[in-house]
Short mmCIF file of C-alpha atoms in Angstrom, two decimals:
data_model
loop_
_atom_site.label_atom_id
_atom_site.label_comp_id
_atom_site.label_asym_id
_atom_site.label_seq_id
_atom_site.Cartn_x
_atom_site.Cartn_y
_atom_site.Cartn_z
CA MET A 1 148.45 -27.91 -38.53
CA THR A 2 145.80 -27.49 -40.93
CA GLY A 3 142.98 -29.81 -40.56
CA CYS A 4 143.69 -30.81 -37.02
CA THR A 5 140.98 -28.35 -35.42
CA GLY A 6 138.25 -30.71 -35.29
CA ARG A 7 136.86 -34.40 -36.25
CA GLU A 8 135.69 -34.86 -39.66
CA GLY A 9 133.94 -38.21 -39.55
CA GLY A 10 133.98 -41.54 -37.41
CA GLU A 11 132.01 -40.48 -34.30
CA ALA A 12 131.98 -42.86 -31.45
CA ARG A 13 129.51 -45.39 -31.94
CA GLU A 14 127.99 -48.66 -30.03
CA GLY A 15 130.05 -51.72 -30.66
CA HIS A 16 128.57 -55.00 -31.44
CA GLY A 17 127.88 -57.83 -29.37
CA GLY A 18 127.26 -55.47 -26.44
CA TRP A 19 130.88 -54.11 -26.32
CA SER A 20 130.89 -50.22 -26.71
CA VAL A 21 133.62 -48.13 -28.08
CA ARG A 22 134.94 -47.05 -24.71
CA ARG A 23 135.30 -50.41 -23.39
CA LYS A 24 137.06 -51.21 -26.51
CA ASP A 25 139.39 -48.12 -26.35
CA ALA A 26 140.16 -49.11 -22.59
CA LEU A 27 141.04 -52.72 -23.90
CA LEU A 28 143.34 -51.37 -26.64
CA THR A 29 145.25 -48.83 -24.46
CA ALA A 30 146.04 -51.49 -22.11
CA ALA A 31 147.21 -54.15 -24.85
CA VAL A 32 149.36 -51.38 -26.26
CA VAL A 33 150.81 -50.15 -22.81
CA ALA A 34 151.39 -53.71 -22.04
CA ILE A 35 153.10 -54.30 -25.52
CA GLY A 36 155.00 -51.14 -25.38
CA VAL A 37 156.41 -52.09 -21.59
CA ALA A 38 157.51 -55.35 -22.73
CA ASP A 39 159.09 -54.36 -26.13
CA THR A 40 161.70 -52.02 -24.12
CA TRP A 41 163.68 -55.22 -23.17
CA VAL A 42 163.23 -56.42 -26.74
CA LYS A 43 163.93 -53.72 -29.40
CA PRO A 44 167.32 -52.71 -30.21
CA SER A 45 166.76 -49.14 -30.21
CA ASN A 46 164.89 -46.84 -27.62
CA GLY A 47 165.08 -43.57 -29.55
CA LEU A 48 166.43 -40.70 -27.75
CA LEU A 49 166.27 -42.83 -24.67
CA THR A 50 168.66 -45.51 -25.92
CA GLY A 51 171.37 -46.08 -23.12
CA LEU A 52 169.22 -44.78 -20.28
CA PRO A 53 168.07 -47.54 -17.71
CA THR A 54 165.46 -49.75 -19.02
CA PRO A 55 162.83 -49.23 -16.36
CA LEU A 56 162.87 -45.50 -17.25
CA VAL A 57 162.26 -46.24 -20.87
CA ALA A 58 159.53 -48.93 -19.85
CA VAL A 59 157.60 -46.19 -18.05
CA VAL A 60 157.97 -43.73 -20.75
CA SER A 61 156.45 -46.11 -23.33
CA GLY A 62 153.71 -46.87 -20.93
CA LEU A 63 152.85 -43.18 -20.65
CA VAL A 64 152.81 -43.10 -24.58
CA GLY A 65 150.79 -45.88 -25.35
CA CYS A 66 148.03 -44.43 -22.24
CA LEU A 67 147.81 -41.06 -24.71
CA LEU A 68 145.76 -43.57 -26.99
CA TRP A 69 142.95 -43.37 -24.61
CA TRP A 70 142.24 -39.81 -25.94
CA ARG A 71 142.73 -40.75 -29.35
CA ARG A 72 138.80 -40.49 -30.67
CA ARG A 73 138.35 -37.32 -29.03
CA ASN A 74 141.17 -35.43 -30.70
CA PRO A 75 143.11 -37.74 -33.21
CA CYS A 76 145.36 -35.09 -34.49
CA ALA A 77 146.70 -33.99 -31.22
CA VAL A 78 147.21 -37.36 -29.90
CA ALA A 79 149.15 -38.79 -32.98
CA LEU A 80 151.54 -35.70 -32.82
CA ALA A 81 152.12 -36.40 -29.21
CA VAL A 82 152.24 -40.08 -29.79
CA MET A 83 154.95 -39.10 -32.59
CA ALA A 84 157.14 -36.91 -29.98
CA GLY A 85 156.89 -40.29 -28.00
CA TYR A 86 157.97 -42.39 -30.67
CA VAL A 87 161.01 -40.35 -31.43
CA VAL A 88 161.88 -40.15 -27.84
CA ALA A 89 161.07 -43.93 -26.44
CA PHE A 90 160.90 -45.55 -29.89
CA THR A 91 157.08 -46.73 -29.54
CA PRO A 92 155.96 -48.22 -32.97
CA VAL A 93 152.69 -49.98 -31.75
CA SER A 94 151.42 -46.76 -30.52
CA LEU A 95 152.36 -44.88 -33.48
CA ALA A 96 150.88 -47.53 -35.81
CA VAL A 97 147.38 -47.28 -33.68
CA ALA A 98 147.45 -43.32 -33.66
CA MET A 99 148.07 -43.29 -37.51
CA TYR A 100 145.47 -45.91 -38.17
CA THR A 101 143.06 -43.64 -35.93
CA VAL A 102 143.94 -40.49 -37.93
CA GLY A 103 143.31 -42.22 -41.39
CA GLU A 104 140.04 -43.71 -40.03
CA THR A 105 138.75 -40.33 -38.61
CA TYR A 106 139.96 -37.57 -41.35
CA ARG A 107 138.89 -37.53 -45.04
CA ARG A 108 140.81 -34.36 -46.32
CA ILE A 109 143.71 -35.54 -48.27
CA ARG A 110 146.02 -32.73 -47.42
CA THR A 111 145.41 -33.56 -43.71
CA LEU A 112 146.48 -37.25 -44.28
CA VAL A 113 149.38 -36.00 -46.34
CA LEU A 114 150.72 -33.72 -43.69
CA LEU A 115 150.33 -36.16 -40.78
CA GLY A 116 151.95 -39.13 -42.93
CA ALA A 117 155.02 -36.54 -43.74
CA ALA A 118 155.20 -35.85 -39.90
CA GLY A 119 155.04 -39.53 -39.11
CA CYS A 120 158.05 -40.04 -41.89
CA ALA A 121 159.93 -37.23 -40.05
CA ALA A 122 159.64 -38.95 -36.89
CA GLY A 123 160.60 -42.11 -38.22
CA ALA A 124 163.87 -40.45 -39.84
CA MET A 125 164.65 -39.12 -36.60
CA VAL A 126 164.64 -42.47 -34.88
CA LEU A 127 166.92 -43.94 -37.69
CA TRP A 128 169.13 -41.43 -37.19
CA ALA A 129 169.52 -41.40 -33.15
CA GLY A 130 169.37 -45.29 -33.43
CA PRO A 131 172.15 -47.60 -34.31
CA PRO A 132 174.25 -46.43 -36.95
CA ASP A 133 174.22 -50.07 -38.82
CA TRP A 134 170.65 -49.61 -40.42
CA ASP A 135 170.28 -50.38 -43.86
CA LEU A 136 167.12 -49.73 -46.52
CA ARG A 137 165.32 -52.86 -45.02
CA ASP A 138 165.14 -51.34 -41.75
CA ALA A 139 164.08 -47.72 -43.09
CA GLY A 140 161.40 -49.42 -45.30
CA PHE A 141 159.82 -51.32 -42.41
CA THR A 142 159.91 -48.20 -40.33
CA PHE A 143 158.19 -46.07 -42.76
CA ALA A 144 155.66 -48.86 -43.91
CA PHE A 145 154.86 -49.30 -40.10
CA ILE A 146 153.98 -45.53 -40.11
CA LEU A 147 152.12 -45.13 -43.73
CA GLY A 148 150.49 -48.50 -43.48
CA PRO A 149 148.20 -48.08 -40.72
CA LEU A 150 147.37 -44.41 -42.04
CA VAL A 151 146.04 -46.06 -45.39
CA VAL A 152 144.46 -48.92 -44.02
CA GLY A 153 142.48 -46.52 -41.62
CA TYR A 154 141.57 -44.47 -44.65
CA VAL A 155 140.57 -47.50 -47.04
CA VAL A 156 138.24 -48.74 -43.84
CA ALA A 157 136.41 -45.28 -43.46
CA ILE A 158 135.91 -45.08 -46.97
CA ARG A 159 134.46 -48.46 -47.26
CA ARG A 160 132.18 -47.56 -43.98
CA ASP A 161 131.01 -44.43 -45.93
CA LEU A 162 130.19 -46.21 -48.97
CA ALA A 163 128.25 -48.80 -47.19
CA LEU A 164 126.22 -46.37 -45.10
CA GLU A 165 125.49 -44.26 -48.37
CA ALA A 166 124.43 -47.49 -50.29
CA ARG A 167 122.25 -48.80 -46.98
CA ALA A 168 120.87 -44.95 -47.04
CA THR A 169 120.37 -45.41 -51.05
CA VAL A 170 118.33 -48.62 -50.25
CA GLU A 171 116.14 -47.35 -47.71
CA ALA A 172 115.27 -44.39 -49.78
CA LEU A 173 114.50 -46.82 -52.69
CA GLU A 174 112.49 -48.81 -50.60
CA ARG A 175 110.39 -46.15 -49.09
CA GLU A 176 110.06 -44.61 -52.78
CA GLN A 177 108.95 -48.11 -53.71
CA HIS A 178 106.38 -48.38 -50.48
CA LEU A 179 104.93 -45.13 -51.74
CA LEU A 180 104.50 -46.03 -55.26
CA VAL A 181 102.89 -49.15 -54.21
CA GLU A 182 100.53 -47.38 -51.70
CA ARG A 183 99.49 -44.62 -54.54
CA ALA A 184 98.88 -47.71 -56.74
CA GLN A 185 96.59 -49.46 -54.39
CA VAL A 186 94.80 -46.00 -53.61
CA VAL A 187 94.35 -45.54 -57.71
CA GLU A 188 92.92 -49.15 -57.78
CA ARG A 189 90.64 -48.76 -55.01
CA ALA A 190 89.24 -45.37 -56.23
CA ARG A 191 88.51 -47.19 -59.70
CA ILE A 192 87.14 -50.46 -58.04
CA ALA A 193 85.08 -48.17 -56.19
CA ARG A 194 83.74 -45.98 -59.05
CA GLU A 195 82.96 -49.08 -60.95
CA LEU A 196 81.32 -50.56 -57.98
CA HIS A 197 79.51 -47.24 -57.52
CA ASP A 198 78.49 -47.15 -61.02
CA VAL A 199 76.95 -50.51 -61.13
CA VAL A 200 75.19 -50.63 -57.58
CA ALA A 201 73.93 -47.13 -58.14
CA HIS A 202 72.46 -48.05 -61.29
CA ARG A 203 70.52 -50.98 -59.94
CA VAL A 204 69.39 -49.52 -57.06
CA GLY A 205 68.24 -46.35 -59.00
CA ASN A 206 66.04 -48.48 -61.02
CA ILE A 207 64.82 -49.94 -57.96
CA VAL A 208 63.91 -46.29 -56.51
CA LEU A 209 62.21 -45.45 -59.91
CA THR A 210 60.28 -48.60 -59.93
CA ALA A 211 59.18 -47.90 -56.14
CA GLY A 212 58.47 -44.29 -57.50
CA ALA A 213 56.38 -45.28 -60.56
CA LEU A 214 54.41 -47.78 -58.38
CA ASN A 215 53.64 -45.44 -55.65
CA ALA A 216 52.26 -42.93 -58.36
CA GLY A 217 50.32 -45.18 -60.37
CA HIS A 218 47.02 -46.97 -60.20
CA PRO A 219 47.95 -49.42 -57.73
CA ALA A 220 48.69 -46.57 -55.39
CA LEU A 221 44.92 -46.65 -54.51
CA ASP A 222 45.69 -49.60 -52.17
CA PRO A 223 47.34 -47.84 -49.08
CA ALA A 224 49.61 -50.94 -48.29
CA VAL A 225 50.87 -50.94 -51.73
CA ALA A 226 51.85 -47.13 -51.48
CA ARG A 227 53.34 -47.39 -48.09
CA ALA A 228 55.52 -50.29 -49.13
CA ALA A 229 56.48 -48.18 -52.46
CA GLU A 230 57.38 -45.18 -50.31
CA LEU A 231 59.42 -47.67 -47.68
CA ILE A 232 61.31 -48.77 -50.76
CA ARG A 233 61.90 -45.61 -52.52
CA GLY A 234 63.19 -44.06 -48.91
CA GLU A 235 65.59 -47.26 -48.36
CA GLY A 236 66.95 -47.08 -51.89
CA HIS A 237 67.68 -43.31 -51.55
CA ARG A 238 69.40 -43.57 -48.26
CA ALA A 239 71.28 -46.68 -49.81
CA LEU A 240 72.54 -44.55 -52.49
CA GLU A 241 73.45 -41.98 -49.96
CA GLU A 242 75.41 -44.53 -47.65
CA LEU A 243 77.03 -45.90 -50.82
CA ARG A 244 78.68 -42.51 -51.77
CA GLU A 245 79.67 -41.72 -48.35
CA VAL A 246 81.35 -45.13 -47.55
CA LEU A 247 83.15 -45.31 -50.97
CA GLY A 248 84.32 -41.64 -50.83
CA VAL A 249 83.97 -41.14 -54.83
CA LEU A 250 81.23 -39.07 -55.58
CA THR A 251 80.92 -36.99 -52.14
CA PRO A 252 80.48 -33.47 -52.92
CA ALA A 253 83.37 -31.05 -51.84
CA ALA A 254 82.68 -29.27 -48.36
CA GLY A 255 80.83 -26.18 -48.27
CA ALA A 256 78.90 -27.20 -52.02
CA GLY A 257 75.23 -26.76 -51.91
CA PRO A 258 73.06 -29.92 -52.82
CA ARG A 259 73.14 -30.21 -56.76
CA ARG A 260 69.82 -32.12 -56.45
CA PRO A 261 66.46 -32.14 -53.81
CA ASP A 262 67.09 -34.13 -50.75
CA PRO A 263 65.02 -37.63 -51.48
CA ARG A 264 64.44 -37.75 -48.02
CA ARG A 265 62.56 -34.43 -47.50
CA ARG A 266 58.95 -34.98 -47.50
CA THR A 267 56.55 -32.74 -49.41
CA SER A 268 54.24 -30.45 -47.20
CA PRO A 269 50.78 -31.65 -47.21
CA SER A 270 49.24 -28.73 -48.98
CA CYS A 271 51.24 -30.09 -52.05
CA ARG A 272 50.63 -33.58 -51.80
CA PRO A 273 48.12 -34.80 -54.32
CA SER A 274 44.99 -35.82 -53.13
CA SER A 275 44.32 -38.58 -55.35
CA ILE A 276 45.88 -39.99 -58.57
CA THR A 277 43.27 -41.26 -60.47
CA GLN A 278 45.13 -42.60 -64.06
CA ALA A 279 48.24 -41.85 -65.74
CA GLY A 280 48.04 -39.58 -68.69
CA TRP A 281 49.37 -36.25 -70.21
CA ASP A 282 46.98 -33.72 -68.52
CA ALA A 283 48.16 -32.44 -65.18
CA ALA A 284 46.27 -30.23 -62.53
CA ARG A 285 48.66 -28.07 -60.64
CA HIS A 286 48.26 -27.33 -56.71
CA CYS A 287 50.87 -25.23 -55.54
CA ALA A 288 51.70 -23.70 -52.15
CA SER A 289 54.16 -20.35 -52.56
CA THR A 290 56.58 -19.81 -49.77
CA GLY A 291 57.87 -16.56 -51.62
CA THR A 292 57.33 -14.96 -54.94
CA PRO A 293 56.37 -17.20 -57.43
CA ARG A 294 58.18 -17.42 -60.73
CA PRO A 295 57.23 -19.33 -64.13
CA CYS A 296 58.07 -22.84 -64.03
CA ARG A 297 59.67 -22.96 -67.56
CA THR A 298 60.88 -20.08 -70.01
CA ARG A 299 59.69 -19.22 -73.59
CA SER A 300 62.31 -21.09 -75.14
CA SER A 301 61.67 -24.12 -73.10
CA ALA A 302 57.96 -24.34 -73.68
CA ARG A 303 58.66 -23.80 -77.59
CA SER A 304 61.19 -26.65 -77.42
CA THR A 305 58.52 -28.54 -75.61
CA ALA A 306 56.11 -27.81 -78.19
CA SER A 307 58.49 -28.86 -81.22
CA SER A 308 59.15 -31.91 -79.36
CA ARG A 309 55.51 -32.92 -78.86
CA ARG A 310 54.82 -31.89 -82.81
CA ALA A 311 57.76 -34.28 -83.72
CA SER A 312 56.76 -37.11 -81.36
CA PRO A 313 53.08 -38.35 -81.83
CA THR A 314 51.19 -39.36 -79.19
CA PRO A 315 51.54 -43.14 -78.30
CA PRO A 316 48.17 -45.16 -79.59
CA ASN A 317 47.94 -46.78 -76.07
CA THR A 318 47.70 -43.46 -74.37
CA ARG A 319 44.04 -42.75 -73.68
CA ARG A 320 43.02 -39.13 -73.56
CA GLY A 321 40.82 -37.65 -70.63
CA ARG A 322 43.12 -39.35 -67.80
CA ARG A 323 43.93 -36.99 -65.38
CA SER A 324 47.13 -36.84 -62.88
CA VAL A 325 47.87 -34.64 -59.86
CA PHE A 326 50.81 -32.37 -60.51
CA SER A 327 52.22 -30.44 -57.38
CA CYS A 328 54.61 -27.46 -56.92
CA ASN A 329 56.77 -25.62 -54.49
CA ALA A 330 57.66 -22.17 -55.13
CA GLY A 331 60.27 -20.99 -52.68
CA SER A 332 63.11 -18.65 -52.74
CA THR A 333 65.41 -21.16 -54.55
CA GLY A 334 62.87 -22.00 -57.46
CA TRP A 335 60.35 -24.26 -58.18
CA ARG A 336 59.90 -27.78 -57.04
CA CYS A 337 57.41 -29.68 -59.07
CA GLY A 338 56.38 -33.26 -58.43
#
């Protein structure tokens, strides 16, 4: 029969409360066998075995009930075998359990209709082989006991499938919500990190610039002041770098070269100013070349600098004649002046 070659759903699962499916099947099979044997002395008809010794009919009813042990392994074959036993010995309880298993296992309407029609045919044969005084009530009871478990099993299976789908949908929505929350947290942390970096970097940058000015100005004649200013400047640069690394916001990409000079790199002794007298506009250059020297600025940059000087008059508090030492390094990567 089409649709009876394999299971379409309803694999054996572990039961609740510590009861396994096999243990439940064993108890159900034992109960059906007991009911079938006891019903042999109660039911008015024993199918095709009507008129034979009751113990023989009881044994056949018990064997038909034992077939239910394999109802989960191959529900279609077990249902057909139970239908045959139903016609022979009239075992309504065994057939009801087999039809419920079929409805719970299969989802194809065609398979269910074919098995239901086969069960109704078995019921009609039992009515034909039984006592001739049956009526419509007996026929309705017989067919209801066959088709009712089939429909109930199908409804239970559909309800279970819908519950599983709803649970899977809820779990997927929860995972999506969790991902959205994590993404929002990452975005918010990045925003806070950028704001924190901007504020702290601005303040620490001011400290570094102040220390650099203190080191290059008139108070730098005192060696203690110069060392303290250099220490503050170095610590400020290290604080900025550690801040970038910890926050992970403005860290340069891997493989990219530095876009500004390393503040921890010390100037070579040949380029360090020998003395700083006063701050002013004139500068003397002491250069040590490690490669082919190049001009520090182009003609256009010099022209723009000259025009800016003509546009901006010299501040009145700037005294001419003061000199400051201006050092440069000419290397393969270009000029570095300070």
